Every structure is written in structure tokens, then in C-alpha cells.
PDB file of C-alpha atoms in Angstrom:
ATOM      1  CA  MET A 105      98.304 107.890  24.108  1.00 48.00           C
ATOM      2  CA  ASN A 106     100.526 108.382  27.012  1.00 57.00           C
ATOM      3  CA  THR A 107     103.956 109.667  26.291  1.00 59.00           C
ATOM      4  CA  MET A 108     105.436 109.436  29.839  1.00 56.00           C
ATOM      5  CA  THR A 109     108.197 106.802  30.166  1.00 63.00           C
ATOM      6  CA  LEU A 110     108.319 104.304  32.980  1.00 64.00           C
ATOM      7  CA  HIS A 111     111.500 106.368  34.382  1.00 67.00           C
ATOM      8  CA  GLY A 112     109.442 109.506  34.284  1.00 66.00           C
ATOM      9  CA  TRP A 113     106.539 107.746  36.093  1.00 63.00           C
ATOM     10  CA  LEU A 114     108.746 106.842  38.685  1.00 68.00           C
ATOM     11  CA  TYR A 115     109.450 110.221  39.659  1.00 73.00           C
ATOM     12  CA  LYS A 116     106.250 111.640  39.572  1.00 75.00           C
ATOM     13  CA  LYS A 117     104.858 113.009  42.966  1.00 80.00           C
ATOM     14  CA  PRO A 118     101.479 111.344  44.103  1.00 78.00           C
ATOM     15  CA  GLY A 119      98.514 113.494  44.243  1.00 82.00           C
ATOM     16  CA  LYS A 120      97.087 114.488  47.600  1.00 86.00           C
ATOM     17  CA  ARG A 121      94.157 112.176  47.130  1.00 88.00           C
ATOM     18  CA  THR A 122      96.317 109.351  46.454  1.00 85.00           C
ATOM     19  CA  VAL A 123      98.270 109.877  49.609  1.00 87.00           C
ATOM     20  CA  GLN A 124      95.340 110.400  51.503  1.00 91.00           C
ATOM     21  CA  LEU A 125      93.423 107.073  50.194  1.00 91.00           C
ATOM     22  CA  GLY A 126      96.710 105.232  51.067  1.00 89.00           C
ATOM     23  CA  LEU A 127      96.727 106.700  54.446  1.00 93.00           C
ATOM     24  CA  TYR A 128      93.073 105.669  54.977  1.00 93.00           C
ATOM     25  CA  LEU A 129      93.406 102.207  53.573  1.00 94.00           C
ATOM     26  CA  THR A 130      96.378 101.493  55.750  1.00 94.00           C
ATOM     27  CA  LEU A 131      94.533 102.846  59.146  1.00 94.00           C
ATOM     28  CA  PHE A 132      91.460 100.407  57.971  1.00 95.00           C
ATOM     29  CA  PHE A 133      93.947  97.307  57.564  1.00 95.00           C
ATOM     30  CA  GLN A 134      95.794  97.931  61.028  1.00 95.00           C
ATOM     31  CA  LEU A 135      92.300  98.501  62.788  1.00 94.00           C
ATOM     32  CA  SER A 136      90.961  95.243  61.033  1.00 93.00           C
ATOM     33  CA  VAL A 137      93.958  93.177  62.262  1.00 93.00           C
ATOM     34  CA  LEU A 138      93.674  94.225  65.748  1.00 92.00           C
ATOM     35  CA  SER A 139      89.884  93.912  65.525  1.00 90.00           C
ATOM     36  CA  VAL A 140      90.085  90.034  64.417  1.00 89.00           C
ATOM     37  CA  GLU A 141      92.713  89.416  67.065  1.00 86.00           C
ATOM     38  CA  TYR A 142      90.639  90.825  69.785  1.00 85.00           C
ATOM     39  CA  LEU A 143      87.357  89.086  68.669  1.00 83.00           C
ATOM     40  CA  GLY A 144      89.228  85.928  68.390  1.00 80.00           C
ATOM     41  CA  SER A 145      90.267  86.033  71.849  1.00 77.00           C
ATOM     42  CA  VAL A 146      87.209  87.209  73.497  1.00 81.00           C
ATOM     43  CA  LEU A 147      84.820  85.071  71.246  1.00 79.00           C
ATOM     44  CA  PRO A 148      84.985  81.837  73.624  1.00 79.00           C
ATOM     45  CA  ILE A 149      84.239  84.175  76.555  1.00 80.00           C
ATOM     46  CA  TRP A 150      81.298  85.572  74.708  1.00 84.00           C
ATOM     47  CA  THR A 151      79.841  82.316  73.248  1.00 79.00           C
ATOM     48  CA  GLY A 152      81.382  79.476  75.172  1.00 79.00           C
ATOM     49  CA  GLU A 153      80.508  77.180  77.959  1.00 81.00           C
ATOM     50  CA  ALA A 154      82.116  77.555  81.121  1.00 82.00           C
ATOM     51  CA  ILE A 155      84.019  74.328  82.398  1.00 80.00           C
ATOM     52  CA  VAL A 156      86.472  74.051  85.340  1.00 82.00           C
ATOM     53  CA  LEU A 157      89.622  72.009  84.848  1.00 80.00           C
ATOM     54  CA  LYS A 158      92.055  70.799  87.457  1.00 79.00           C
ATOM     55  CA  THR A 159      95.775  71.802  87.071  1.00 76.00           C
ATOM     56  CA  GLU A 160      99.077  72.261  88.584  1.00 68.00           C
ATOM     57  CA  PRO A 161     101.380  75.109  87.914  1.00 61.00           C
ATOM     58  CA  VAL A 162     104.855  74.417  86.153  1.00 62.00           C
ATOM     59  CA  ASP A 163     107.112  77.629  85.883  1.00 55.00           C
ATOM     60  CA  PRO A 164     105.864  81.323  86.679  1.00 53.00           C
ATOM     61  CA  ARG A 165     108.366  83.148  84.376  1.00 55.00           C
ATOM     62  CA  SER A 166     109.174  84.146  80.853  1.00 56.00           C
ATOM     63  CA  LEU A 167     111.835  87.253  79.824  1.00 51.00           C
ATOM     64  CA  PHE A 168     109.751  87.887  76.725  1.00 54.00           C
ATOM     65  CA  ARG A 169     106.092  87.232  78.043  1.00 57.00           C
ATOM     66  CA  GLY A 170     106.157  88.386  81.411  1.00 62.00           C
ATOM     67  CA  ASN A 171     104.973  87.138  84.801  1.00 67.00           C
ATOM     68  CA  PHE A 172     102.541  84.038  84.506  1.00 68.00           C
ATOM     69  CA  VAL A 173     101.964  80.546  85.876  1.00 69.00           C
ATOM     70  CA  ARG A 174     102.534  77.835  83.302  1.00 75.00           C
ATOM     71  CA  LEU A 175      99.946  75.281  83.863  1.00 80.00           C
ATOM     72  CA  ASN A 176      99.658  71.678  83.264  1.00 83.00           C
ATOM     73  CA  TYR A 177      95.988  70.129  82.940  1.00 86.00           C
ATOM     74  CA  GLU A 178      94.886  66.712  83.815  1.00 87.00           C
ATOM     75  CA  ILE A 179      93.722  66.668  80.363  1.00 90.00           C
ATOM     76  CA  ASN A 180      96.883  67.521  78.509  1.00 89.00           C
ATOM     77  CA  ARG A 181      97.445  64.085  78.689  1.00 88.00           C
ATOM     78  CA  VAL A 182      94.978  61.791  77.222  1.00 87.00           C
ATOM     79  CA  THR A 183      94.951  57.951  77.052  1.00 84.00           C
ATOM     80  CA  VAL A 184      94.434  56.362  73.655  1.00 83.00           C
ATOM     81  CA  GLU A 185      93.596  52.877  72.086  1.00 78.00           C
ATOM     82  CA  GLY A 186      96.199  51.339  70.095  1.00 71.00           C
ATOM     83  CA  GLY A 187      99.115  53.158  71.552  1.00 68.00           C
ATOM     84  CA  GLY A 188      98.547  56.455  69.681  1.00 69.00           C
ATOM     85  CA  LYS A 189      99.707  55.134  66.112  1.00 75.00           C
ATOM     86  CA  ASP A 190      96.378  56.635  64.420  1.00 80.00           C
ATOM     87  CA  TYR A 191      97.621  60.050  65.457  1.00 84.00           C
ATOM     88  CA  LYS A 192     100.417  62.335  64.296  1.00 86.00           C
ATOM     89  CA  GLU A 193     102.121  65.082  66.121  1.00 88.00           C
ATOM     90  CA  GLY A 194     101.049  68.893  65.247  1.00 88.00           C
ATOM     91  CA  GLU A 195      97.365  67.330  64.459  1.00 91.00           C
ATOM     92  CA  VAL A 196      94.296  69.225  65.436  1.00 93.00           C
ATOM     93  CA  ILE A 197      92.289  67.104  67.535  1.00 92.00           C
ATOM     94  CA  PHE A 198      88.791  67.220  69.581  1.00 93.00           C
ATOM     95  CA  VAL A 199      88.690  65.947  73.212  1.00 92.00           C
ATOM     96  CA  THR A 200      85.246  65.251  74.465  1.00 92.00           C
ATOM     97  CA  LEU A 201      84.895  66.182  78.269  1.00 92.00           C
ATOM     98  CA  ILE A 202      82.805  64.854  80.939  1.00 92.00           C
ATOM     99  CA  GLU A 203      81.879  66.419  84.206  1.00 91.00           C
ATOM    100  CA  LYS A 204      82.663  64.403  87.443  1.00 91.00           C
ATOM    101  CA  GLN A 205      82.092  66.043  90.817  1.00 88.00           C
ATOM    102  CA  GLY A 206      82.341  69.938  89.154  1.00 87.00           C
ATOM    103  CA  ILE A 207      85.659  69.043  87.594  1.00 89.00           C
ATOM    104  CA  TRP A 208      85.797  68.522  83.523  1.00 91.00           C
ATOM    105  CA  GLN A 209      88.016  65.483  82.434  1.00 91.00           C
ATOM    106  CA  ALA A 210      89.116  64.012  79.194  1.00 90.00           C
ATOM    107  CA  GLU A 211      86.771  61.184  77.978  1.00 90.00           C
ATOM    108  CA  THR A 212      87.598  60.758  74.428  1.00 87.00           C
ATOM    109  CA  ILE A 213      89.843  61.814  71.682  1.00 89.00           C
ATOM    110  CA  ASP A 214      89.156  62.204  68.145  1.00 88.00           C
ATOM    111  CA  ILE A 215      90.146  64.010  64.839  1.00 88.00           C
ATOM    112  CA  LYS A 216      86.731  64.691  63.931  1.00 91.00           C
ATOM    113  CA  ARG A 217      84.518  67.282  65.464  1.00 91.00           C
ATOM    114  CA  PRO A 218      81.974  65.763  67.812  1.00 90.00           C
ATOM    115  CA  GLU A 219      78.365  66.037  66.951  1.00 88.00           C
ATOM    116  CA  HIS A 220      77.042  66.382  70.307  1.00 87.00           C
ATOM    117  CA  GLY A 221      78.359  66.959  73.914  1.00 87.00           C
ATOM    118  CA  SER A 222      81.058  69.083  75.498  1.00 90.00           C
ATOM    119  CA  TYR A 223      84.544  69.195  73.972  1.00 92.00           C
ATOM    120  CA  ILE A 224      87.784  71.185  73.449  1.00 92.00           C
ATOM    121  CA  ARG A 225      89.946  71.697  70.651  1.00 93.00           C
ATOM    122  CA  GLY A 226      93.763  71.095  70.823  1.00 93.00           C
ATOM    123  CA  ARG A 227      96.930  69.984  68.994  1.00 93.00           C
ATOM    124  CA  ILE A 228      98.797  66.838  69.620  1.00 91.00           C
ATOM    125  CA  ARG A 229     102.430  67.907  70.718  1.00 91.00           C
ATOM    126  CA  SER A 230     103.929  64.096  71.358  1.00 88.00           C
ATOM    127  CA  ILE A 231     102.916  60.597  71.324  1.00 86.00           C
ATOM    128  CA  ASP A 232     103.924  58.139  73.858  1.00 84.00           C
ATOM    129  CA  SER A 233     102.952  54.758  74.357  1.00 77.00           C
ATOM    130  CA  GLY A 234      99.368  54.617  75.141  1.00 79.00           C
ATOM    131  CA  SER A 235      98.801  58.467  75.493  1.00 85.00           C
ATOM    132  CA  VAL A 236      99.077  61.788  73.580  1.00 88.00           C
ATOM    133  CA  ARG A 237     100.141  64.942  74.942  1.00 90.00           C
ATOM    134  CA  VAL A 238      97.770  67.689  73.808  1.00 91.00           C
ATOM    135  CA  GLU A 239      97.865  71.316  73.992  1.00 92.00           C
ATOM    136  CA  TYR A 240      94.662  73.734  74.154  1.00 91.00           C
ATOM    137  CA  GLY A 241      96.267  77.329  74.160  1.00 87.00           C
ATOM    138  CA  ILE A 242      95.237  77.775  77.819  1.00 87.00           C
ATOM    139  CA  GLU A 243      98.624  76.538  79.309  1.00 85.00           C
ATOM    140  CA  ALA A 244      99.652  80.006  80.569  1.00 78.00           C
ATOM    141  CA  PHE A 245      97.722  82.077  83.122  1.00 74.00           C
ATOM    142  CA  PHE A 246      99.160  85.492  83.728  1.00 75.00           C
ATOM    143  CA  MET A 247      99.418  87.339  86.960  1.00 72.00           C
ATOM    144  CA  PRO A 248     101.329  90.090  88.807  1.00 74.00           C
ATOM    145  CA  LYS A 249     104.981  89.043  89.362  1.00 72.00           C
ATOM    146  CA  GLU A 250     104.695  88.571  93.392  1.00 73.00           C
ATOM    147  CA  LYS A 251     101.698  86.475  93.051  1.00 71.00           C
ATOM    148  CA  ALA A 252     103.275  84.436  90.108  1.00 67.00           C
ATOM    149  CA  LEU A 253     106.200  83.971  92.302  1.00 68.00           C
ATOM    150  CA  LYS A 254     104.033  83.108  95.538  1.00 68.00           C
ATOM    151  CA  VAL A 255     102.161  80.543  93.403  1.00 65.00           C
ATOM    152  CA  GLN A 256     105.215  78.602  92.308  1.00 62.00           C
ATOM    153  CA  ASP A 257     106.613  78.394  95.861  1.00 63.00           C
ATOM    154  CA  GLU A 258     103.557  77.638  98.158  1.00 57.00           C
ATOM    155  CA  MET A 259     101.008  75.749  95.784  1.00 56.00           C
ATOM    156  CA  ARG A 260     102.413  72.635  95.185  1.00 58.00           C
ATOM    157  CA  GLY A 261     100.235  71.461  92.572  1.00 57.00           C
ATOM    158  CA  HIS A 262      96.854  71.794  93.154  1.00 71.00           C
ATOM    159  CA  ALA A 263      94.532  74.438  91.265  1.00 77.00           C
ATOM    160  CA  LEU A 264      91.043  74.982  89.625  1.00 83.00           C
ATOM    161  CA  VAL A 265      91.019  76.969  86.293  1.00 83.00           C
ATOM    162  CA  ARG A 266      87.905  78.349  84.950  1.00 86.00           C
ATOM    163  CA  VAL A 267      87.796  77.885  81.233  1.00 88.00           C
ATOM    164  CA  TYR A 268      85.304  79.254  78.649  1.00 89.00           C
ATOM    165  CA  VAL A 269      85.063  76.926  75.545  1.00 89.00           C
ATOM    166  CA  ALA A 270      83.319  77.985  72.164  1.00 88.00           C
ATOM    167  CA  PRO A 271      81.204  76.034  70.155  1.00 88.00           C
ATOM    168  CA  ASP A 272      84.039  75.196  67.680  1.00 87.00           C
ATOM    169  CA  GLY A 273      86.154  73.845  70.709  1.00 87.00           C
ATOM    170  CA  LYS A 274      88.516  77.036  70.988  1.00 88.00           C
ATOM    171  CA  ALA A 275      89.158  77.901  74.831  1.00 88.00           C
ATOM    172  CA  ARG A 276      90.100  80.861  76.740  1.00 86.00           C
ATOM    173  CA  ALA A 277      91.190  80.705  80.601  1.00 83.00           C
ATOM    174  CA  VAL A 278      89.587  83.395  82.566  1.00 83.00           C
ATOM    175  CA  GLY A 279      89.657  82.399  86.423  1.00 76.00           C
ATOM    176  CA  PHE A 280      92.506  80.818  88.361  1.00 72.00           C
ATOM    177  CA  LYS A 281      91.836  79.394  92.062  1.00 73.00           C
ATOM    178  CA  CYS A 282      94.719  77.839  94.269  1.00 66.00           C
ATOM    179  CA  LEU A 283      93.623  75.206  96.575  1.00 66.00           C
ATOM    180  CA  GLY A 284      96.199  76.281  98.885  1.00 58.00           C
ATOM    181  CA  GLU A 285      97.752  79.518 100.720  1.00 55.00           C
ATOM    182  CA  ALA A 286      99.493  80.700  97.874  1.00 50.00           C
ATOM    183  CA  CYS A 287      96.358  82.751  96.165  1.00 52.00           C
ATOM    184  CA  GLY A 288      94.438  83.223  99.657  1.00 52.00           C
TER     185      GLY A 288
END
């Protein structure tokens, strides 16, 4: 039987093997977290369908996140039947998309994942009479400071964004094209 008291156990030095194991486990855990984050952000690009969305810039700067163009897509506001009373703020929804003249637009909205067709997953941020405001996680596009400020000053509301949408509906914006002189 072990006669070491609890007090003695607290002051016992860990062995070299215990320290090595602890360091290896810590390193493995940190690399696992970084890998999961990286794979989560590139998975839509690797497995997704490329779509083009019409957008307009809102605000290009954040002291904490750097220089970016904040984007407001046409699909951020979706018209719903019944005034939106079937939906709740914060609820995950799926917006089916339809392509018209090379630009993808919202067609329908549902809390269930569609079985076929193109769709994007989002979260309801607000509900107004007859429409819901949806965020998809692609509302910011990062770029150099000078370019972001120029886009804000000169673009005046017209741009296209290339987005990859994964089979589960997650999206990732990868390309930004101004339709004015700002990005020329």
C-alpha cells in the first residue's frame, strides 16, 4: 500500500517521461485546433460550387480586424411569406439560390436543408415585416488599406463577389470585382 500522503504527492517532482508526454500532448492539441480551423475555412473552396453575388460596400475599416470592405449582399435581405413569424432571430436557415444572367439571387428560405439545388446557409439577424435579414459569414472582404479606402470613396455601390458554397451550405468569399473605377 502506498504510504505517501496527499501533501507529499503535491510536492513530488514529475519524472522526465511525464514532462515529455505533457509537452507532446500540448503540441498535438494546439496543432489539432489550428488544423481544424484552417480546414474549416478552406473546405468550401475545395469542395464548393462557385457562384457570383451582387453586393455593395458598407464600411472598410476596423481597428481590431484591419482593413476590409464590409459587404451588403442582395441576398442578405430575403422576402418571406407571412411576415416572418415562422422564423426566430439567431436561427440557422438555408436560402435556395437561382442564377439569373450570371448573378445568383435568393429564391426561397427554409429552416430545413434543401435536398437538391444550390443553397447557402445563413443565420437570421433580424426580422422585419415581410423580410428577414440574414448573415452568411461572407460579409467582410479583406484588402490593403489604400485599396479599401479607394473602394469606399469611389465604388458607390456596385460590385460582384465570387463565393464558393460547400455542399453543407457554408460559404467563403474569394474574389471581389468592382464595377467602377476603384478596383481598376
